CSV table of C-alpha atoms in Angstrom, one decimal:
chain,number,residue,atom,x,y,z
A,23,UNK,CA,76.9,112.9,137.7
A,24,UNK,CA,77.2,109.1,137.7
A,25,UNK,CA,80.5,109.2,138.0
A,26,UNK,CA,79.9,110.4,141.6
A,27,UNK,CA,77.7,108.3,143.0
A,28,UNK,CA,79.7,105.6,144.1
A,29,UNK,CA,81.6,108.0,146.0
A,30,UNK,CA,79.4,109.1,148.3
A,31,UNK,CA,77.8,105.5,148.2
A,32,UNK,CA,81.5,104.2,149.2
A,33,UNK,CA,81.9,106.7,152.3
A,34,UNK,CA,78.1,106.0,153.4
A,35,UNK,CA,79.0,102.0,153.7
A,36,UNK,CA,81.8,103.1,155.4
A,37,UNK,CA,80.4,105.2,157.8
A,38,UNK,CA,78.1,102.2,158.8
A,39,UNK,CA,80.0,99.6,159.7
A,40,UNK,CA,77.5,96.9,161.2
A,41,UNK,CA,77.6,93.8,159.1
A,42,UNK,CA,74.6,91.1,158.8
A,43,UNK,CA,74.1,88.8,161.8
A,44,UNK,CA,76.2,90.9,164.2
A,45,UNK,CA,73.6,90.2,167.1
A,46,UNK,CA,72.5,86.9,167.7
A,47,UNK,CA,69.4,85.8,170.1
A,48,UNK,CA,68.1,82.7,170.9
A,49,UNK,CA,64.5,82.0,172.5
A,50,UNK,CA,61.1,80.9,172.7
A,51,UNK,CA,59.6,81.9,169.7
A,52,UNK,CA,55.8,82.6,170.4
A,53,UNK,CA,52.6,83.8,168.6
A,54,UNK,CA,51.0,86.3,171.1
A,55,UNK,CA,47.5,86.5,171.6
A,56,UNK,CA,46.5,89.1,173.0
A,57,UNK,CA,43.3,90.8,174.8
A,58,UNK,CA,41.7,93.2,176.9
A,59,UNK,CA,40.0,90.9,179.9
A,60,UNK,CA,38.4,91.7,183.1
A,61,UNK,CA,39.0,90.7,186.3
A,62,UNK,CA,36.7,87.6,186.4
A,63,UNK,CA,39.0,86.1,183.6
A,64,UNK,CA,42.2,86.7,185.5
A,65,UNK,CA,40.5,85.0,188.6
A,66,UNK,CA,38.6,82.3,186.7
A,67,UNK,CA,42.2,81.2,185.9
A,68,UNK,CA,43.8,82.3,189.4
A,69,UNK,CA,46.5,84.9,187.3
A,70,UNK,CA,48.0,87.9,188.7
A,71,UNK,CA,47.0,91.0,187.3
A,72,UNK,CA,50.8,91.3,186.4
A,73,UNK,CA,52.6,88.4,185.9
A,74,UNK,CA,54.5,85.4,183.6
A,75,UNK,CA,54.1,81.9,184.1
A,76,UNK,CA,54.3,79.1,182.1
A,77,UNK,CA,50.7,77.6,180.9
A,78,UNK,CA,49.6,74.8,183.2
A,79,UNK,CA,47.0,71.8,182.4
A,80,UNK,CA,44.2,74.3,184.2
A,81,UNK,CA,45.4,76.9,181.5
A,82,UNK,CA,44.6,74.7,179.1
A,83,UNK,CA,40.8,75.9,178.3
A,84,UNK,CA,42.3,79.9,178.7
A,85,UNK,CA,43.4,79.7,175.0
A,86,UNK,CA,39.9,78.6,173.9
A,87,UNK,CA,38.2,81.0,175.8
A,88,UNK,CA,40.0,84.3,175.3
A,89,UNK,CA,39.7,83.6,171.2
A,90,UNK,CA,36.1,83.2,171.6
A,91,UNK,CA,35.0,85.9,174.6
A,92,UNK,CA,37.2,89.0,173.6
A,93,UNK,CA,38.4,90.6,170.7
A,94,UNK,CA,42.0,89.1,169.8
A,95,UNK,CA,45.1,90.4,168.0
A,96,UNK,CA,48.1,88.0,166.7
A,97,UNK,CA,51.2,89.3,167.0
A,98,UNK,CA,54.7,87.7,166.7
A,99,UNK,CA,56.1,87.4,170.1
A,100,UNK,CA,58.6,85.5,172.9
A,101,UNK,CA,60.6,87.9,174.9
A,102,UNK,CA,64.1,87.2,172.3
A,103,UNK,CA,62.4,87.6,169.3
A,104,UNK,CA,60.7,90.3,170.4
A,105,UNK,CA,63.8,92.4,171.6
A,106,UNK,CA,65.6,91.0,168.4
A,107,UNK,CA,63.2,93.0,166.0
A,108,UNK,CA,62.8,96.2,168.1
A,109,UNK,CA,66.8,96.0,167.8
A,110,UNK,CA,66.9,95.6,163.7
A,111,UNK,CA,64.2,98.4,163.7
A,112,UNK,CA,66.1,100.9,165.6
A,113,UNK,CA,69.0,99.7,163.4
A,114,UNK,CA,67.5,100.0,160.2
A,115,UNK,CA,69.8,99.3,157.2
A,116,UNK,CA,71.5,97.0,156.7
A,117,UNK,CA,68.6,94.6,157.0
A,118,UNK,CA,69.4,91.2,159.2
A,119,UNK,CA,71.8,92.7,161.4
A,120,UNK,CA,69.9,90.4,163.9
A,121,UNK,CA,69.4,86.6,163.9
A,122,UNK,CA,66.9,84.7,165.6
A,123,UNK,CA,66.9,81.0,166.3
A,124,UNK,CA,64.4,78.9,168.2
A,125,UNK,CA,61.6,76.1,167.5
A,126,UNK,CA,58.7,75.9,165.5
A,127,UNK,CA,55.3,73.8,164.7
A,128,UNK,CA,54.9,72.9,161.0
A,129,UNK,CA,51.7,75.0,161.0
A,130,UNK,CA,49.8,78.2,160.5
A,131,UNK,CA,51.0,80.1,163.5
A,132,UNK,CA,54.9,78.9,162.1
A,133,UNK,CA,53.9,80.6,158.8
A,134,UNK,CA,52.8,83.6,160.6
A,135,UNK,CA,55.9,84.1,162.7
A,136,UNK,CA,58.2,83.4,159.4
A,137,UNK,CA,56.1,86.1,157.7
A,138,UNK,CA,56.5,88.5,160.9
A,139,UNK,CA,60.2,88.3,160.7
A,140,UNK,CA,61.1,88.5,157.2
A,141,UNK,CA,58.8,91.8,157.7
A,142,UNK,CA,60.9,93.2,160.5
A,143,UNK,CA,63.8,92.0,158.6
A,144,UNK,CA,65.4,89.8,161.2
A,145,UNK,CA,67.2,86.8,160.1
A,146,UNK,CA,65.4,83.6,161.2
A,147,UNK,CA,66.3,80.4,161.3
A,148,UNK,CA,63.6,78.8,163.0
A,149,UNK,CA,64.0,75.0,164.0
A,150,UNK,CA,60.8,73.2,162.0
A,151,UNK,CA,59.5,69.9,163.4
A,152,UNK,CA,56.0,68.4,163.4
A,153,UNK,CA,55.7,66.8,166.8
A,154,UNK,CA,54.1,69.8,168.7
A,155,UNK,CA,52.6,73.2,167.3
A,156,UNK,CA,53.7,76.2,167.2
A,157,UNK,CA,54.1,77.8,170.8
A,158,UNK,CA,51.7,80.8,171.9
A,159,UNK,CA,51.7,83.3,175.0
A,160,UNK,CA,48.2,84.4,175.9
A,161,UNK,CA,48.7,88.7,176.9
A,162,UNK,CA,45.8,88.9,179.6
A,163,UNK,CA,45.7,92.5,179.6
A,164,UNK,CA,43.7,94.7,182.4
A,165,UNK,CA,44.3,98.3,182.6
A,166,UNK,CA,48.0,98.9,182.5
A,167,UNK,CA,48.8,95.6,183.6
A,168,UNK,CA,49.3,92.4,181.9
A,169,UNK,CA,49.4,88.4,183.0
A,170,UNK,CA,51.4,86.3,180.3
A,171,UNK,CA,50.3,82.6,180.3
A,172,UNK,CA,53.1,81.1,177.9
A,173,UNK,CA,52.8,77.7,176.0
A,174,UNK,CA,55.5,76.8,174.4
A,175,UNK,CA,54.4,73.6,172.8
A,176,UNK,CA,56.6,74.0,170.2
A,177,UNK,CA,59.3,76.2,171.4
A,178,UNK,CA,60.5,73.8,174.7
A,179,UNK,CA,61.4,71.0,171.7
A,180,UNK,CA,65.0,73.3,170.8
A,181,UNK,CA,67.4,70.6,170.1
A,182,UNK,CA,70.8,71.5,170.1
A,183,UNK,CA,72.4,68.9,167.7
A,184,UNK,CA,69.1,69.0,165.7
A,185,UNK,CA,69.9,73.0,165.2
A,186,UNK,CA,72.6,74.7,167.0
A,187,UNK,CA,75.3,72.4,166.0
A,188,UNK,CA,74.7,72.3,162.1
A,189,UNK,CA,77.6,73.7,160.3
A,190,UNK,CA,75.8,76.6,159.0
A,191,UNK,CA,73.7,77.7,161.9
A,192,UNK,CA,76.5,77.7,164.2
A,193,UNK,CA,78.6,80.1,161.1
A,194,UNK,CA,75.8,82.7,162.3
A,195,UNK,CA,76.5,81.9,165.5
A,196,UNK,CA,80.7,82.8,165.2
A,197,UNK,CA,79.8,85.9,162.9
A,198,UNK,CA,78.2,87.8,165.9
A,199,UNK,CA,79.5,90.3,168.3
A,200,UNK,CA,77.0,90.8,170.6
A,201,UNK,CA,74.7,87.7,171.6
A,202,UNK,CA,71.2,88.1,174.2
A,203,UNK,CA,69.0,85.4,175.3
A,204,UNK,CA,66.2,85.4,177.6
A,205,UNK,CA,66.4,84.0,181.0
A,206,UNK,CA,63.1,81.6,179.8
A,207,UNK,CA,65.1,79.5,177.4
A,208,UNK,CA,66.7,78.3,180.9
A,209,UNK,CA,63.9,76.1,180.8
A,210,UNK,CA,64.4,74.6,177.2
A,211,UNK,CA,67.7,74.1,176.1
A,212,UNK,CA,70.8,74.9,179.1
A,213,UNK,CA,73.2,73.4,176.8
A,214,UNK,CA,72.7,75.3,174.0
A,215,UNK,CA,73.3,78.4,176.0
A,216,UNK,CA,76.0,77.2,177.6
A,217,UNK,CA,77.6,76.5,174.2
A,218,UNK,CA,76.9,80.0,172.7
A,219,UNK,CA,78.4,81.9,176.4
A,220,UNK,CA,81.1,80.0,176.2
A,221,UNK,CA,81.7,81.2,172.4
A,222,UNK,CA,81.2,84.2,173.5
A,223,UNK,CA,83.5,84.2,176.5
A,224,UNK,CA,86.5,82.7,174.6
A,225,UNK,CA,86.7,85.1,172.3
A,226,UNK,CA,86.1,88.2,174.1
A,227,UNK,CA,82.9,89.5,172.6
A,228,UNK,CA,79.5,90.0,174.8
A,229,UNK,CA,76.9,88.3,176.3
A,230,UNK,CA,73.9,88.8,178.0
A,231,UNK,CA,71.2,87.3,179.7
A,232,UNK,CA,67.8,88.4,181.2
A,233,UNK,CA,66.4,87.4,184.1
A,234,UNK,CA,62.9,87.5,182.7
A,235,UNK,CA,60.6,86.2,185.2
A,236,UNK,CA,60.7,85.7,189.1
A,237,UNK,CA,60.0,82.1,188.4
A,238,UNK,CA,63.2,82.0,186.4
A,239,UNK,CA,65.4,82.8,189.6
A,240,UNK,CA,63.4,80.4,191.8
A,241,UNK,CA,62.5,77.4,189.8
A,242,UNK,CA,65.3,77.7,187.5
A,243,UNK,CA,68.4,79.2,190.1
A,244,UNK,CA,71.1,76.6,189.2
A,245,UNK,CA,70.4,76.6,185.4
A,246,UNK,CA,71.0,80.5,186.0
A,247,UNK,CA,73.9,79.8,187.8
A,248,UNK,CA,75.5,77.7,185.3
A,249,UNK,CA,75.2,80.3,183.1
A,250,UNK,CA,76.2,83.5,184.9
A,251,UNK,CA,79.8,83.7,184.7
A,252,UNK,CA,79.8,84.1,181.6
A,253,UNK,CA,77.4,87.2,181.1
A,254,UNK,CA,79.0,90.7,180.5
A,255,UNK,CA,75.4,92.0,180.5
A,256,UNK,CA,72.8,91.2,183.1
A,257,UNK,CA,69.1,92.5,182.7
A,258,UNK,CA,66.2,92.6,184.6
A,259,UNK,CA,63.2,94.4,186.2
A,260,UNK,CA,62.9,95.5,190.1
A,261,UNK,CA,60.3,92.4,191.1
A,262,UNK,CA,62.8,90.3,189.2
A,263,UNK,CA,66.1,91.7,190.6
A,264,UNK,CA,64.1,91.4,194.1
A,265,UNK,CA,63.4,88.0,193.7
A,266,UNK,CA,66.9,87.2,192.4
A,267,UNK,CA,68.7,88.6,195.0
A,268,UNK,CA,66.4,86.5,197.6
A,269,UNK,CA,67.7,83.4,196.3
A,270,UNK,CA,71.0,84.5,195.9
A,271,UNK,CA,70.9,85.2,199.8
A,272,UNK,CA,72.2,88.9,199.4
A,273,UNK,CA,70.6,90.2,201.9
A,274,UNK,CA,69.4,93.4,200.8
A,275,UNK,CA,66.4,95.1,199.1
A,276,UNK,CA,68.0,98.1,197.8
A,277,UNK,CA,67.7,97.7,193.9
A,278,UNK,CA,71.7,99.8,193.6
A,279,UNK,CA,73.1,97.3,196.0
A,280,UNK,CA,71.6,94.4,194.1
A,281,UNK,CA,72.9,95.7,191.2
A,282,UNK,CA,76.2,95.8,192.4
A,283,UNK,CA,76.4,92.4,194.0
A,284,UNK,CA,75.4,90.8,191.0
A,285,UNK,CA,77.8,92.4,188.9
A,286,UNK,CA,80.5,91.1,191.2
A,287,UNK,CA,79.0,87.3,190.8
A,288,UNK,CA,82.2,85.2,189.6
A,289,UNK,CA,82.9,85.7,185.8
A,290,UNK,CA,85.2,83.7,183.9
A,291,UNK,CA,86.2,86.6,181.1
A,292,UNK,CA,88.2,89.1,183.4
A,293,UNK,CA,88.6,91.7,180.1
A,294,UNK,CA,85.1,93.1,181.0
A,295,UNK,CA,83.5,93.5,184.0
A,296,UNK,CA,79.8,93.2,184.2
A,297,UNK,CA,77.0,95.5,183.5
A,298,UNK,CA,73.8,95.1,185.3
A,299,UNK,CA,70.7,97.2,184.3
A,300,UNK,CA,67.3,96.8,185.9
A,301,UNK,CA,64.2,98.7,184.6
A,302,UNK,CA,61.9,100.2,187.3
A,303,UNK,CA,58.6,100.6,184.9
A,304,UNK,CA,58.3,104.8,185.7
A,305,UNK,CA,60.7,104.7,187.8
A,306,UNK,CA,64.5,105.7,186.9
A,307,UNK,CA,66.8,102.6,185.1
A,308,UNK,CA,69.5,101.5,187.8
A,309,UNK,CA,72.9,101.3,185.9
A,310,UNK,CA,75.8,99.1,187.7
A,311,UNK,CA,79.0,99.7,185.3
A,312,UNK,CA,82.6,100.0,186.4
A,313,UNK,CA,83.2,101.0,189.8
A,314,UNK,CA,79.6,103.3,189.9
A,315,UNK,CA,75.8,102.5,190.1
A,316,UNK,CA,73.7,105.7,188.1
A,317,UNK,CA,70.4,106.2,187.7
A,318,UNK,CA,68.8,107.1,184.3
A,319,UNK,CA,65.1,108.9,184.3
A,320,UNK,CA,62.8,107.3,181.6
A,321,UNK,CA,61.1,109.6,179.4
A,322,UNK,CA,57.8,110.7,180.7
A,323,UNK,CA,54.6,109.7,179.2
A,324,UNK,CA,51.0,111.2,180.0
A,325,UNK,CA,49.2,107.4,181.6
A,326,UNK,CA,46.9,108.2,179.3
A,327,UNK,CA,48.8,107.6,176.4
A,328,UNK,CA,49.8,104.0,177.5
A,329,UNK,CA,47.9,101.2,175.3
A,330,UNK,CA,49.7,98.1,176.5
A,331,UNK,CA,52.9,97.6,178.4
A,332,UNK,CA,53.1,94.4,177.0
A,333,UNK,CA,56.7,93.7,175.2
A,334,UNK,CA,57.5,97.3,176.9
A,335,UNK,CA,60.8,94.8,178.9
A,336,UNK,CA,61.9,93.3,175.5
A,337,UNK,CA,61.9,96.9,173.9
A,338,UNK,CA,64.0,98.3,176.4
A,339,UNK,CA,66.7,95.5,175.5
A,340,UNK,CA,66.5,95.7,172.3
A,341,UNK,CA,66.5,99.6,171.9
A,342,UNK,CA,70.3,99.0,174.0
A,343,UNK,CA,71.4,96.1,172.1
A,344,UNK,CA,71.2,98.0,169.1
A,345,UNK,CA,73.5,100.7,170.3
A,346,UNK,CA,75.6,98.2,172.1
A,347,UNK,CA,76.2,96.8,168.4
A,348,UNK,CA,77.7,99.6,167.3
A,349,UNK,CA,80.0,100.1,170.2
A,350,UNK,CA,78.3,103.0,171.7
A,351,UNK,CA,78.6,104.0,175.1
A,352,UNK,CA,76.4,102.0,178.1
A,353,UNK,CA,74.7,105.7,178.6
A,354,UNK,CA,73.6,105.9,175.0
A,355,UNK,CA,72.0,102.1,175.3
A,356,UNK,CA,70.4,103.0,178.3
A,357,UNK,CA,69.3,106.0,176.5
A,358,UNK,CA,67.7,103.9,173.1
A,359,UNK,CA,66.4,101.3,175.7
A,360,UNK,CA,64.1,104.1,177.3
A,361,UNK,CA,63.2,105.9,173.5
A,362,UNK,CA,62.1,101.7,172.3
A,363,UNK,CA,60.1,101.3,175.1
A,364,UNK,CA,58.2,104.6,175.0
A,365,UNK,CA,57.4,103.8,171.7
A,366,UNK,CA,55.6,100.0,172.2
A,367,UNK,CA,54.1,101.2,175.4
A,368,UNK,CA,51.8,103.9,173.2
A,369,UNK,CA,50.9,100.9,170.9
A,370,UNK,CA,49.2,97.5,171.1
A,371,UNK,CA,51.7,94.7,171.6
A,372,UNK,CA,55.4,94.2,170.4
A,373,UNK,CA,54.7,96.4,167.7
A,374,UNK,CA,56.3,99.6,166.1
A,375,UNK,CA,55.8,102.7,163.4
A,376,UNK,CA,58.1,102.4,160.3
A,377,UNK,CA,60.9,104.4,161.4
A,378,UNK,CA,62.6,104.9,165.0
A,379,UNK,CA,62.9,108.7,165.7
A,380,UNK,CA,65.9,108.3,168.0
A,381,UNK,CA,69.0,110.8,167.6
């Protein structure tokens, strides 16, 4: 019988042909802390029951409080590393198909999010330095909604010659395929984006972008722009995709038409033409691909089986990354975007069961 066995293990490597660090992401890694809160909270600290910002110096006391009024969970977060472990977990074997960079504190929350990844098997190679801690993102959940407040302490000090640039970080970098980076590193390191795009660009493989956060298309528009001809895959949400298109000046709320006039931004790698996807929560995922815009129904879920819609965006990107890994049709990403996010919704934060069930 042993003489058989490497036979059939032989055809089964075969069959899977994804190697170690064929998707790269790059972000804000953050420790989430999240909680259930009431409405006095959110208006205490003038948030939106639905919302991301960036944590401000009146922010400053939410972290204290939240810890100390409600019940807390800890979970490893930031929108990239998030979608980078939902991907590896749809993925399964091998292990560390997906690499993760971004910045670190030297402290406990650090150790936490070293531990989370090793767990969810994603390859991280965080960038360590002592000057500020590690960042957090407070979840201030209320119903089915949920206010982010980031701090990215830690995370805004990516250096790109401190990190990016060493020999065997950027070797990661060259061994992907497919590379995805939040729109909110905009606001931390444009140059090391810029670097990885063009990589990407030059040598014909794909990348893509999110736009992650109104704020991101506002504050952050010609950062964005810098960026955008080189992404072969745009994603985004209806409130961001509104916002975007605002700026833009296209003149139109229709989320198909904004979907095709951002795929026919400029782009500087004419072999593909851009995909643009934009979630609509419950409502259907707009698809702009080739010369035709589709809609795709999400799977239906009872409201009462929702927990948290927190990380529900991440897990829709990283349910299609991992098909888009293996070269599978746009339809079929769509497709493992909607199963990833059905999944976190019915659980507590970024968080998933052992196994996908995904066929």
């Amino acid at each position: 019988m042993a003489e058989g066995e490497p036979k059939t293990k032989k055809i089964k490597l075969e069959e899977n042909k994804l190697s170690q660090n064929a998707l790269f992401g790059m972000g804000n890694p953050l420790l989430d802390i999240s909680a259930v809160v009431d409405k006095d909270f959110l208006d205490k600290f003038g948030l939106k029951p639905n919302d991301q910002i960036l944590a401000e110096d009146k922010h400053k006391a939410l972290f204290e409080e939240i810890v100390k009024k409600f019940k807390v969970e800890y979970h490893a977060g930031g929108s990239t590393q998030n979608s980078m472990k939902i991907a590896q977990w749809m993925i399964q074997e091998p292990h560390r198909v997906a690499t993760f960079f971004g910045c670190i504190g030297t402290d406990k929350f650090g150790e936490i999010l070293k531990k989370k990844a090793e767990e969810a098997h994603v390859d991280a190679r965080y960038y360590e330095q002592d000057e500020e801690p590690t960042g957090t993102c407070a979840a201030c959940i209320t119903g089915d909604n949920r206010s982010l407040v980031a701090n990215l302490a830690a995370a805004n000090c990516y250096k790109k010659d401190k990190h990016l640039d060493l020999e065997g970080n950027w070797k990661l970098v060259e061994k992907a395929k497919v590379y995805y980076i939040a729109g909110f590193f905009l606001t931390v390191s444009l140059e090391s984006i810029l670097k990885v795009a063009k990589h990407a660009s030059e040598h014909n493989k794909i990348f893509s972008i999110n736009l992650s956060a109104p704020f991101i298309s506002q504050f952050f528009k010609e950062q964005m722009m810098q960026v955008m001809p080189y992404v072969d895959v745009l994603f985004g949400n209806e409130t961001e995709a509104a916002t975007f298109a605002r700026e833009q000046g296209f003149e139109t709320e229709d989320i198909e038409e904004i979907a095709k006039k951002a795929q026919n931004l400029p782009k500087v790698n004419k072999k593909r033409q851009r995909v643009v996807v934009i979630t609509q929560g419950k409502d259907g995922t707009i698809l702009a691909d080739g010369d035709k815009v589709s809609s795709f129904p999400v799977l239906e879920i009872d409201p009462s089986d929702i927990v948290d819609t927190n990380g529900a965006g991440d897990a829709f990107v990283g349910g299609f990354l991992s098909e888009l890994v293996q070269e599978r049709p746009v339809e079929q990403c769509v497709r493992a975007g909607h199963y990833a996010a059905n999944v976190i919704i019915r659980r507590a934060g970024c968080t998933f069961p052992e196994k996908p069930n995904f066929h």
